[in-house]
PDB file of C-alpha atoms in Angstrom:
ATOM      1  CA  UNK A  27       0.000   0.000   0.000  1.00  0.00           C
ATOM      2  CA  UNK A  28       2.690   2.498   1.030  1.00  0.00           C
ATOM      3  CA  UNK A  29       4.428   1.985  -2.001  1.00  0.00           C
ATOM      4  CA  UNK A  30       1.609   2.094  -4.533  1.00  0.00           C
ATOM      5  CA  UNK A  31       0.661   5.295  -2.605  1.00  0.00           C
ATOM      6  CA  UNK A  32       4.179   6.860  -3.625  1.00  0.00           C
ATOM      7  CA  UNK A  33       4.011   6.205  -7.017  1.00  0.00           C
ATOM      8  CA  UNK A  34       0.404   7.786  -7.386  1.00  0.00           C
ATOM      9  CA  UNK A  35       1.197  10.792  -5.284  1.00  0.00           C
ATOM     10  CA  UNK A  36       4.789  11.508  -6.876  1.00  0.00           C
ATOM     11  CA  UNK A  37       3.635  11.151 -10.133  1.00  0.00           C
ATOM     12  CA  UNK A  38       3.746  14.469 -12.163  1.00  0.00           C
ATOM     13  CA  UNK A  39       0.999  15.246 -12.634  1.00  0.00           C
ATOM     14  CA  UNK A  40      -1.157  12.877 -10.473  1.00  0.00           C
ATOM     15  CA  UNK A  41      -4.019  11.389 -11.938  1.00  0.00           C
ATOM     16  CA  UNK A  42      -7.876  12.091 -11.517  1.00  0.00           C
ATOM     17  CA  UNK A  43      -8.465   9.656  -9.154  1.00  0.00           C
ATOM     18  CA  UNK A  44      -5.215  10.535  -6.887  1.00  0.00           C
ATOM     19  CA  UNK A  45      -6.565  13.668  -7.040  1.00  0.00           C
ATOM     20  CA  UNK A  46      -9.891  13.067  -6.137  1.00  0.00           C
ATOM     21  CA  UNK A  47      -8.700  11.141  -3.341  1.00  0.00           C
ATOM     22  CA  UNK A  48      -7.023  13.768  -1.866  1.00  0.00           C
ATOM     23  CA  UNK A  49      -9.409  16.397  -2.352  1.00  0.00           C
ATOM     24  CA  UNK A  50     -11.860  13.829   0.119  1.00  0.00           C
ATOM     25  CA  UNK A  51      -9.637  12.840   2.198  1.00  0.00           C
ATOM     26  CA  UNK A  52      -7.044  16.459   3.237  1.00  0.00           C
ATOM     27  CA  UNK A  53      -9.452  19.352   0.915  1.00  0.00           C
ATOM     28  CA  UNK A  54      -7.004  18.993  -1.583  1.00  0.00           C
ATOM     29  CA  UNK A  55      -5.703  21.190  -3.411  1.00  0.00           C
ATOM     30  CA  UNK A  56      -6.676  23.516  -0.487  1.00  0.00           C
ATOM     31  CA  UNK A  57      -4.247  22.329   1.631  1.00  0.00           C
ATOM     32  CA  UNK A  58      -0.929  20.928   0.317  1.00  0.00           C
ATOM     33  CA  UNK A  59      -2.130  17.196   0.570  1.00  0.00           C
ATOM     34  CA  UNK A  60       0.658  15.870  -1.887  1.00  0.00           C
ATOM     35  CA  UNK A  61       3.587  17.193   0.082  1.00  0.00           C
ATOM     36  CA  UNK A  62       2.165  15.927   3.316  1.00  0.00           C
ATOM     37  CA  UNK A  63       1.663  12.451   2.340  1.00  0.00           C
ATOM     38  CA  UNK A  64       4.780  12.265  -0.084  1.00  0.00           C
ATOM     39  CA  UNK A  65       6.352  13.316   4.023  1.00  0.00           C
ATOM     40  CA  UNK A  66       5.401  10.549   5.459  1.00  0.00           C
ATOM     41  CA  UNK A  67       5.604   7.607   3.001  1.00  0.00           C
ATOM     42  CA  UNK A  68       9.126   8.876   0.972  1.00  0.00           C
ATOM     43  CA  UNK A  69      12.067   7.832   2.890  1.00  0.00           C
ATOM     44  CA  UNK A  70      14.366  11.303   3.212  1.00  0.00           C
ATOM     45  CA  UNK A  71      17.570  12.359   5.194  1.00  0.00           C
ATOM     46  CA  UNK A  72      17.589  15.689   6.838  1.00  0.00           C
ATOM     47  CA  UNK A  73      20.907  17.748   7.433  1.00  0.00           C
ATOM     48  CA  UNK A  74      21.048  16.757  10.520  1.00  0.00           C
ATOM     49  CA  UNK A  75      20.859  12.505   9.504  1.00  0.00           C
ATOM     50  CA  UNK A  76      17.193  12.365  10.535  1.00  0.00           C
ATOM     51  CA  UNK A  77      15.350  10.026   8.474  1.00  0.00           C
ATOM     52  CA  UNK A  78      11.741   9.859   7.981  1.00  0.00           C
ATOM     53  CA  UNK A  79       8.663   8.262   5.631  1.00  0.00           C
ATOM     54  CA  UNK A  80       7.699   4.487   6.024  1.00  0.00           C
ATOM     55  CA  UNK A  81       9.031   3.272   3.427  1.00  0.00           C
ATOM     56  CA  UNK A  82      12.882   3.829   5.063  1.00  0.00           C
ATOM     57  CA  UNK A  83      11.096   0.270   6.819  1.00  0.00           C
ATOM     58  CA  UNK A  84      11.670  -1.542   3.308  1.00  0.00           C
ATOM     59  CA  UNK A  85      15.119  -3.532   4.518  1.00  0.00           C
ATOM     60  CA  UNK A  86      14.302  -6.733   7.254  1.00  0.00           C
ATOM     61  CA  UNK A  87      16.256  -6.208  10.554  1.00  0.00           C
ATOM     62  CA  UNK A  88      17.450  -9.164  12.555  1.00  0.00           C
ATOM     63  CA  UNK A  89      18.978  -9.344  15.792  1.00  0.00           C
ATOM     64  CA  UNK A  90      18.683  -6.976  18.924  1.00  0.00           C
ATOM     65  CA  UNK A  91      16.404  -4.343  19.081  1.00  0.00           C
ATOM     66  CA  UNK A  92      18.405  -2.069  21.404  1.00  0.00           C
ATOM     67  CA  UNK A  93      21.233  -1.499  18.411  1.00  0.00           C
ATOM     68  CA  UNK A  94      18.456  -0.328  15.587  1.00  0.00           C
ATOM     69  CA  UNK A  95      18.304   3.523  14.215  1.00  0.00           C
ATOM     70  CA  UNK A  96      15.788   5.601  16.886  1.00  0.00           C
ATOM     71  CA  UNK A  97      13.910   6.059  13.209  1.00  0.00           C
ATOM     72  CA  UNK A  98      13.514   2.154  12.479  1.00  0.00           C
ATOM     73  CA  UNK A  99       9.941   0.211  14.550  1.00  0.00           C
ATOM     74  CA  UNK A 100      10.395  -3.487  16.141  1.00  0.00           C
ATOM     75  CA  UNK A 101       7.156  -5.362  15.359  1.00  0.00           C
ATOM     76  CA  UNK A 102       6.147  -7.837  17.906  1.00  0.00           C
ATOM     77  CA  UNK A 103       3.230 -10.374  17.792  1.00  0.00           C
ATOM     78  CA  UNK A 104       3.469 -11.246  21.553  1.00  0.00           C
ATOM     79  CA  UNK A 105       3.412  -9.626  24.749  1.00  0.00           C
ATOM     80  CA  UNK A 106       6.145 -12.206  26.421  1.00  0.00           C
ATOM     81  CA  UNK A 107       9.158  -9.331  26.738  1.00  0.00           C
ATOM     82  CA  UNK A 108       6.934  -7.449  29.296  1.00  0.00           C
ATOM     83  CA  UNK A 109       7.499  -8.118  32.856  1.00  0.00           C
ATOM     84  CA  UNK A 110       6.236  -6.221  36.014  1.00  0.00           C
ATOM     85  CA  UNK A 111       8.489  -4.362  37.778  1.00  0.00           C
ATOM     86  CA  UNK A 112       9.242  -5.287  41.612  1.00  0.00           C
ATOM     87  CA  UNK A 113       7.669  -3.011  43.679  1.00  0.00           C
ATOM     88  CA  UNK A 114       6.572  -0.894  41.316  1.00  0.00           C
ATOM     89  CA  UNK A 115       3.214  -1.106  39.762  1.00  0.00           C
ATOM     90  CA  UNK A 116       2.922   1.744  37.383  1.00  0.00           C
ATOM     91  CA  UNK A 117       5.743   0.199  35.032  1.00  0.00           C
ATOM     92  CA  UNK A 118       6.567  -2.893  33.134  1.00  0.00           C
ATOM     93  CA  UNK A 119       9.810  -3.792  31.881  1.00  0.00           C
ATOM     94  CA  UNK A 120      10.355  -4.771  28.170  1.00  0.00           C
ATOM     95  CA  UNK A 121      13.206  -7.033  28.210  1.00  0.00           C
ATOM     96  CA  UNK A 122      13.238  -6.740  24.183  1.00  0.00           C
ATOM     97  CA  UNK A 123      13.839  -2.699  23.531  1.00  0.00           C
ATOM     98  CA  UNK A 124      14.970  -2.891  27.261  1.00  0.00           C
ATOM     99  CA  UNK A 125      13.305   0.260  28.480  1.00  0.00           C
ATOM    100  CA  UNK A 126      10.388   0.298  30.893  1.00  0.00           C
ATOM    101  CA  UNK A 127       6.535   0.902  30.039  1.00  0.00           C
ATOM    102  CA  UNK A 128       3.600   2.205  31.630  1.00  0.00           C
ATOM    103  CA  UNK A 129       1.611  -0.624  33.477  1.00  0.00           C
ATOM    104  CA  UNK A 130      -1.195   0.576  31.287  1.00  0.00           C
ATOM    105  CA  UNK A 131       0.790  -1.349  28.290  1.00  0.00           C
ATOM    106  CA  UNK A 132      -0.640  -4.669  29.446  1.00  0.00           C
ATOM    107  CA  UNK A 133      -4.132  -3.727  28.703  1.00  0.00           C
ATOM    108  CA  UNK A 134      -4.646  -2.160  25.164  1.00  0.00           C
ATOM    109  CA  UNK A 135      -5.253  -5.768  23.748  1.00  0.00           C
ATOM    110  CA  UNK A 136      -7.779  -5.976  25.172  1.00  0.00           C
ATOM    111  CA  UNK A 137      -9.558  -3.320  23.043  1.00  0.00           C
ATOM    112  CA  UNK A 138      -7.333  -3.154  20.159  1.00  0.00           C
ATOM    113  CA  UNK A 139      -5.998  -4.948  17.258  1.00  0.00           C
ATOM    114  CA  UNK A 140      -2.816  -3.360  17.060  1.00  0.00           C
ATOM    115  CA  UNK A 141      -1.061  -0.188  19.118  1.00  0.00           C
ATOM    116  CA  UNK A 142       1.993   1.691  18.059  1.00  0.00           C
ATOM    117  CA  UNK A 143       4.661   3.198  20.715  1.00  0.00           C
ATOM    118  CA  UNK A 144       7.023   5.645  20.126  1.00  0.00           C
ATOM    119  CA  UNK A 145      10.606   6.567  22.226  1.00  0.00           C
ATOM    120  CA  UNK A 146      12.893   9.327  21.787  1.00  0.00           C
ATOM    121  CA  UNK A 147      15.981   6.862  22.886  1.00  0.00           C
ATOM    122  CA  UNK A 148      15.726   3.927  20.643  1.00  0.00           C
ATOM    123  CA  UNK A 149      13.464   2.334  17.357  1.00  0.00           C
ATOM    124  CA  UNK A 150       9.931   2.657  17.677  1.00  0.00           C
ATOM    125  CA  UNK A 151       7.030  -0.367  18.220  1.00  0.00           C
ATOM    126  CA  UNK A 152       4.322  -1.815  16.826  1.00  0.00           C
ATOM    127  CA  UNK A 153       2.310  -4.550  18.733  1.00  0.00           C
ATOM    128  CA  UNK A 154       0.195  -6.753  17.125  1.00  0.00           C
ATOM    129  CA  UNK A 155      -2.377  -8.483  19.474  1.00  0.00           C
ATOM    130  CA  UNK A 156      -1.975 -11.981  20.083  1.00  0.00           C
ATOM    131  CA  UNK A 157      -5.424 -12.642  19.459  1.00  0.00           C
ATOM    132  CA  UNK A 158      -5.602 -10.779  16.742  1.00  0.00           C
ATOM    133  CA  UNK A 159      -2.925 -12.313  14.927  1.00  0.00           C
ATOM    134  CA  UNK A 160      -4.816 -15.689  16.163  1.00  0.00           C
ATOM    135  CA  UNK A 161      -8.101 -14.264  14.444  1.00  0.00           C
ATOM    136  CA  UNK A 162      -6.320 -13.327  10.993  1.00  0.00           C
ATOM    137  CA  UNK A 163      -4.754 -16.573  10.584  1.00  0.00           C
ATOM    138  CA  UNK A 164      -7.993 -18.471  10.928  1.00  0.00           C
ATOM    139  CA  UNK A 165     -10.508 -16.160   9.655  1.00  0.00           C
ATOM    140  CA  UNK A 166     -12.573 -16.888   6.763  1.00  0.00           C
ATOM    141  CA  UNK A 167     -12.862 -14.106   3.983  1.00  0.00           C
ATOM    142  CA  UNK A 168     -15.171 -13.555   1.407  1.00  0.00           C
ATOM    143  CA  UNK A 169     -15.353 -11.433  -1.745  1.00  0.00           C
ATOM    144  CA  UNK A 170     -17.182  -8.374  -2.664  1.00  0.00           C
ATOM    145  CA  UNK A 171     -19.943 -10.299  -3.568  1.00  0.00           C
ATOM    146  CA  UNK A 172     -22.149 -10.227  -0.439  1.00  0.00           C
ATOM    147  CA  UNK A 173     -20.630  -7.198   1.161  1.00  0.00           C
ATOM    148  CA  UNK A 174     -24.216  -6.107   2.115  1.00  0.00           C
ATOM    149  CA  UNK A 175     -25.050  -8.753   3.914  1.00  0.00           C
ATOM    150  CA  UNK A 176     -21.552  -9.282   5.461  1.00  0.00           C
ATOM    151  CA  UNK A 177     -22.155  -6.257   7.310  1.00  0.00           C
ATOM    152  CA  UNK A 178     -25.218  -7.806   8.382  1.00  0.00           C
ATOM    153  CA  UNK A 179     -23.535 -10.725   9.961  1.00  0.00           C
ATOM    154  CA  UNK A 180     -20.462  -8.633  11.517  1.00  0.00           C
ATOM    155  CA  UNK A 181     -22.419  -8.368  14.908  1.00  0.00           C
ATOM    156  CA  UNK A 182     -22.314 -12.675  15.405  1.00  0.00           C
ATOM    157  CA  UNK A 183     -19.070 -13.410  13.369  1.00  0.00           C
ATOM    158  CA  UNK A 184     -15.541 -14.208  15.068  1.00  0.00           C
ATOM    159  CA  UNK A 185     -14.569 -11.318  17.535  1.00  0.00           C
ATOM    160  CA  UNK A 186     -18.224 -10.023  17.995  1.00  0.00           C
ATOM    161  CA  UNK A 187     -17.343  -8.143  21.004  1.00  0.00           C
ATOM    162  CA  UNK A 188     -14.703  -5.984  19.236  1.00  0.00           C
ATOM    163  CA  UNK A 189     -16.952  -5.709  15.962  1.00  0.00           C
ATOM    164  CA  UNK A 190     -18.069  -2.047  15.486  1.00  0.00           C
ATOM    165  CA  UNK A 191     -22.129  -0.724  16.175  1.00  0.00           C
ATOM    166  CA  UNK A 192     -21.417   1.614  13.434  1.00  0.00           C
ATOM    167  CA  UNK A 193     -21.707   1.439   9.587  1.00  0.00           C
ATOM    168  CA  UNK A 194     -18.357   1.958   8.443  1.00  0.00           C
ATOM    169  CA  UNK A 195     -17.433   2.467   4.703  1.00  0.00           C
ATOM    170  CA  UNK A 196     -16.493  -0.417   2.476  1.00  0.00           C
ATOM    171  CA  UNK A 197     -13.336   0.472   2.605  1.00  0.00           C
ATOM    172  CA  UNK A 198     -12.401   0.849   5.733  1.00  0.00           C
ATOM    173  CA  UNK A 199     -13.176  -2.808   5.890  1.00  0.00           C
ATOM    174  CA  UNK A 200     -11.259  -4.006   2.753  1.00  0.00           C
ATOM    175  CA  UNK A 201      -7.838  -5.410   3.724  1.00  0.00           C
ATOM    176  CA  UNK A 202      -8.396  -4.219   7.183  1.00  0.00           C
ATOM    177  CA  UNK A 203      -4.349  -5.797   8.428  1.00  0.00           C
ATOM    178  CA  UNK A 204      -2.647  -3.885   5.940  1.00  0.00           C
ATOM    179  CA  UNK A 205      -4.720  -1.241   6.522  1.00  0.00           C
ATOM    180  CA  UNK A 206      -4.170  -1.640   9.825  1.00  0.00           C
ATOM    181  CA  UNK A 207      -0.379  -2.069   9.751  1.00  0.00           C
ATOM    182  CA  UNK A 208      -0.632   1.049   8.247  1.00  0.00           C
ATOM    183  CA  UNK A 209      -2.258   2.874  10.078  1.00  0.00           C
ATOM    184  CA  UNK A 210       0.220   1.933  12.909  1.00  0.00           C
ATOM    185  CA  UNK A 211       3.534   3.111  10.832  1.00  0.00           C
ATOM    186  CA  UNK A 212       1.897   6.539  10.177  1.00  0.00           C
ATOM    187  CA  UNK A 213       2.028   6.802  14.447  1.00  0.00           C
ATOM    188  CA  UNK A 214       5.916   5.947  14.212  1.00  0.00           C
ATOM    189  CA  UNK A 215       8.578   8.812  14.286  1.00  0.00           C
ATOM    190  CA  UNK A 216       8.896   7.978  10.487  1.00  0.00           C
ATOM    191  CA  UNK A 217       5.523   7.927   9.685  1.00  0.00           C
ATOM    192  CA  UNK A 218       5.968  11.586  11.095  1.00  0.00           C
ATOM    193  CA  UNK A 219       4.639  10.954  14.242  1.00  0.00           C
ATOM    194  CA  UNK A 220       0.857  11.388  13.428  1.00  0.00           C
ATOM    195  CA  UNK A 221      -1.983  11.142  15.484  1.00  0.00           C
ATOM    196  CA  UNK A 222      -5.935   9.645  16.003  1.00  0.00           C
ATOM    197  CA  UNK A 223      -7.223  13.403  15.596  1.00  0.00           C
ATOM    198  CA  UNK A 224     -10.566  13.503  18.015  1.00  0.00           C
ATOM    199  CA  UNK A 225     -10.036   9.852  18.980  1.00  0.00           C
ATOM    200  CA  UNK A 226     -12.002   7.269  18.090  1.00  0.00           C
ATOM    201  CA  UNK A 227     -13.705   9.777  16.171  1.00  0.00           C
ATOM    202  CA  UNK A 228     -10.666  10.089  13.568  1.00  0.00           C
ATOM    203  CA  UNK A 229     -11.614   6.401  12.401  1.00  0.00           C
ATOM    204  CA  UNK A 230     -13.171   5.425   8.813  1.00  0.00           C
ATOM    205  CA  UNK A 231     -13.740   6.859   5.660  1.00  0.00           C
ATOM    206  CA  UNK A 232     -16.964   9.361   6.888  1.00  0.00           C
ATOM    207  CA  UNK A 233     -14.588  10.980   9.710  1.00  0.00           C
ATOM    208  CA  UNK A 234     -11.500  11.590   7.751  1.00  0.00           C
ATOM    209  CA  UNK A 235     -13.455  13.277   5.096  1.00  0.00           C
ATOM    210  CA  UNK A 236     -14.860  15.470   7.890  1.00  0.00           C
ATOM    211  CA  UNK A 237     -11.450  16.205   9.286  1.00  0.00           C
ATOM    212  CA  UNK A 238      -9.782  17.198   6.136  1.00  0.00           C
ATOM    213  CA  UNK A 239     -10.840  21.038   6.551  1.00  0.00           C
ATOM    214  CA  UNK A 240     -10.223  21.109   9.904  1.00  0.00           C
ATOM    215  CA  UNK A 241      -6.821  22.569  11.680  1.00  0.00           C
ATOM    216  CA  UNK A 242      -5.326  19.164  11.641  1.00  0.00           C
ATOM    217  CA  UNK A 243      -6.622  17.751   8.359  1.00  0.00           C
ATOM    218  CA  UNK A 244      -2.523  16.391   7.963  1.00  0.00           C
ATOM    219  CA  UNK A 245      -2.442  14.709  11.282  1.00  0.00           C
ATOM    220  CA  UNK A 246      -4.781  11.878  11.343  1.00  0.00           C
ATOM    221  CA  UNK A 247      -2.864   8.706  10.686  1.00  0.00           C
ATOM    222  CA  UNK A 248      -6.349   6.550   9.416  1.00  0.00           C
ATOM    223  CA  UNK A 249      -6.540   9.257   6.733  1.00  0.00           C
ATOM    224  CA  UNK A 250      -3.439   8.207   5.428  1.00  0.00           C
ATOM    225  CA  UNK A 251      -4.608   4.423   5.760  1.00  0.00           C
ATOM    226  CA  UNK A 252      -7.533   4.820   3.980  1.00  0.00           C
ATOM    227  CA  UNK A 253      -5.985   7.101   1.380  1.00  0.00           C
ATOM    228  CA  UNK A 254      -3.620   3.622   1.312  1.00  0.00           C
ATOM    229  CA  UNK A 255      -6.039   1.288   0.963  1.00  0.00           C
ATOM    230  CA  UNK A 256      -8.071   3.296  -1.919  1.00  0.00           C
ATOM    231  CA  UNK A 257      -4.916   3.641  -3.902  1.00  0.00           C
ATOM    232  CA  UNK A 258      -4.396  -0.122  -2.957  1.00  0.00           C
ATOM    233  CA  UNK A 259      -7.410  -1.240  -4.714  1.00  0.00           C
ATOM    234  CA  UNK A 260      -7.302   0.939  -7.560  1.00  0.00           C
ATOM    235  CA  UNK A 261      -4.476  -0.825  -8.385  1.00  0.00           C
ATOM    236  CA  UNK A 262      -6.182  -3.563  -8.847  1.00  0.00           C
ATOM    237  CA  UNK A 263      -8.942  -2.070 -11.130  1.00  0.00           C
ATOM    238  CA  UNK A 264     -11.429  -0.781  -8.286  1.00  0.00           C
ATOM    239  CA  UNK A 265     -12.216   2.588  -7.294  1.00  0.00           C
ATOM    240  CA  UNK A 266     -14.296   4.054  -4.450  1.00  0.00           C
ATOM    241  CA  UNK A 267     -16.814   7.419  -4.662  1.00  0.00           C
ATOM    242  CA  UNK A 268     -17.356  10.385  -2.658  1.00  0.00           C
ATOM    243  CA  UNK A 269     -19.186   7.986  -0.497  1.00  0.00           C
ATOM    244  CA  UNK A 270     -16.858   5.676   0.116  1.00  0.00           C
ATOM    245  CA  UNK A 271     -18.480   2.362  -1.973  1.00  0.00           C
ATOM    246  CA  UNK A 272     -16.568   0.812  -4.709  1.00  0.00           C
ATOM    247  CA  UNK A 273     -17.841   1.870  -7.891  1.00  0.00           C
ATOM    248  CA  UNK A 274     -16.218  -1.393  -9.347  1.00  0.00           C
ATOM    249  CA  UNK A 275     -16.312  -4.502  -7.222  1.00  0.00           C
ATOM    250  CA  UNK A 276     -13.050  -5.559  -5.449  1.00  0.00           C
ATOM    251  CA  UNK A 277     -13.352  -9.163  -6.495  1.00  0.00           C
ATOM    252  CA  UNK A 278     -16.736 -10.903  -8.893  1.00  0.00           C
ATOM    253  CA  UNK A 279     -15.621 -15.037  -8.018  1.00  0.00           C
ATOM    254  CA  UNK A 280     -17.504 -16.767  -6.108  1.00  0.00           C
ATOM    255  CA  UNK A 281     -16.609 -17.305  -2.042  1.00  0.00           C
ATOM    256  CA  UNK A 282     -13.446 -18.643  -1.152  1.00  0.00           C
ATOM    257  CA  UNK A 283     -11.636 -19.029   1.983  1.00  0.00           C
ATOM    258  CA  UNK A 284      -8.097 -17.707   2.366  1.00  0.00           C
ATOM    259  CA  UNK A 285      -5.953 -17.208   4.718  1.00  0.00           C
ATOM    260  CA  UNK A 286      -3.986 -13.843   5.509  1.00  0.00           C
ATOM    261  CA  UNK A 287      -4.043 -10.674   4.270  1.00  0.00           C
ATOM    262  CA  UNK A 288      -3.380  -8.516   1.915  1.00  0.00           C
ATOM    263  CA  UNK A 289      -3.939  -8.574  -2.593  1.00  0.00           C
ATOM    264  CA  UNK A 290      -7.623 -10.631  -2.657  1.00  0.00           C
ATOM    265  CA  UNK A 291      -7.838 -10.843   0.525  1.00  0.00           C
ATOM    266  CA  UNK A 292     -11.174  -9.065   0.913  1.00  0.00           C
ATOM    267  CA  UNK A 293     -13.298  -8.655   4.082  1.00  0.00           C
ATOM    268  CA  UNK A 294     -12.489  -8.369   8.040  1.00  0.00           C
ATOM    269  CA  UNK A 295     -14.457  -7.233  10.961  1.00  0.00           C
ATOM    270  CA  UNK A 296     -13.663  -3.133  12.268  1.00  0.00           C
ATOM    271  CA  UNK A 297     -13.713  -2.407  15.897  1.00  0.00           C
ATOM    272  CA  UNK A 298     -16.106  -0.631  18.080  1.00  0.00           C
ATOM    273  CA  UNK A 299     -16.635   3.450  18.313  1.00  0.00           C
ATOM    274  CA  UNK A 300     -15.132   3.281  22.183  1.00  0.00           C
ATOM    275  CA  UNK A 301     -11.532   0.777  21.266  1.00  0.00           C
ATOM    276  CA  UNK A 302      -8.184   2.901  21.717  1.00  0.00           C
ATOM    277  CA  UNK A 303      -5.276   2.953  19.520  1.00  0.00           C
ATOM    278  CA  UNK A 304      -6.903  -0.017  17.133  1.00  0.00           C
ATOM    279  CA  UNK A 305      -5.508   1.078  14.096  1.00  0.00           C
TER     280      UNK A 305
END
């Protein structure tokens, strides 16, 4: 996604439906949407050896944590490295990045899919919840096809408890990991440190559009997601409207099951209005 997203925005000129895009999701050309986003994807080195954009993530790291740039993220799909602290409740020691964490760490599973974390001293983090992770790997996804009544069955399928009250847009449920994923980066001190603007209320394809002429239209990192994920799928031959509804179906086979995420991957489950940090 972050890479198809550089291409369409650095492309001279951009195309209709880059632009249109933009105009929904950060009033473009109102506000200077291009240079914003080409910020936080396009990996650049400042005078003083700062680097920035997500896509300075391309190379695989292995090894310890402690020794990565303070501009690089560790991604972790457990919560094993954190340990309480003797005698002191309000922090948890990570025995990975080998720094200490608010208490408060241990519960944003429990209403999230992912959280990011960032720290001045050493590489940023990205947590993917175990369960989560448990629920991609076994979910089954279906196409386009029955998106209507999909929605319908959101409220009794798989992680019911976390599935949102609200009508989100198609796509804001399209690909939701990578999405997701993201989402997360665009929190990192590469991803230029952005923000959930209002909340819970800076999730999905209806709020960003209502954020984009507000003071902080270039702050919210789900507008950057979505913007992402549209640019994702048009790709791939679909395109979404002002509304936020494919215009052109994502996929036309019939039902499969797959496992994963990401190209054909169609349909997951949002959370609720009230989760923190989800994506």
């Amino acid at each position: 996604m972050a890479e198809v997203t550089s291409l369409a925005v650095g492309a001279a000129p951009m195309d209709a439906y880059t632009n249109f895009l933009l105009a929904q999701l950060f009033n473009h050309p109102n506000n200077n949407a291009q240079e914003k986003v080409q910020e936080a994807i396009n990996p650049r080195t400042a005078d003083d050896g700062k680097i920035t954009g997500i896509l300075s993530f391309r190379e695989e790291k292995t090894g310890r944590a402690v020794g990565l740039p303070t501009y690089d993220v560790v991604i972790f799909c457990d919560e094993k490295r954190l340990f309480p602290l003797e005698g002191n409740t309000n922090w948890v020691f990570d025995s990975v990045l080998e720094d200490t964490q608010k208490t408060e760490t241990l519960t944003y599973c429990k209403k999230s899919f992912m959280y990011a974390q960032r720290f001045e001293r050493h590489a940023d983090s990205i947590q993917i919840c175990p369960w989560f992770l448990q629920y991609i790997k076994s979910k089954k996804y279906h196409t386009n096809e029955d998106l209507t009544s999909y929605r319908a069955r959101l409220a009794v399928a798989g992680i019911d408890k976390l599935i949102t009250k609200a009508i989100y847009k198609p796509i804001d449920l399209m690909s939701l990991w990578d999405k997701c994923m993201l989402h997360e980066m665009m929190h990192t001190k590469s991803g230029m440190k952005k923000n959930d603007v209002g909340g819970t209320s800076g999730y999905g394809w209806k709020n960003c559009k209502k954020l984009s002429t507000g003071p902080k239209w270039y702050d919210n990192a789900d507008s950057y997601a979505i913007l992402g994920n549209a640019l994702y799928w048009n790709s791939k031959g679909s395109e979404i409207n002002s509304d936020g509804k494919f215009t052109i179906p994502p996929l036309t086979a019939k039902r499969r099951n797959w496992l994963g995420s990401g190209a054909g991957r169609g349909l997951d489950a949002i959370k609720l209005d009230a989760t923190k940090q989800l994506i």
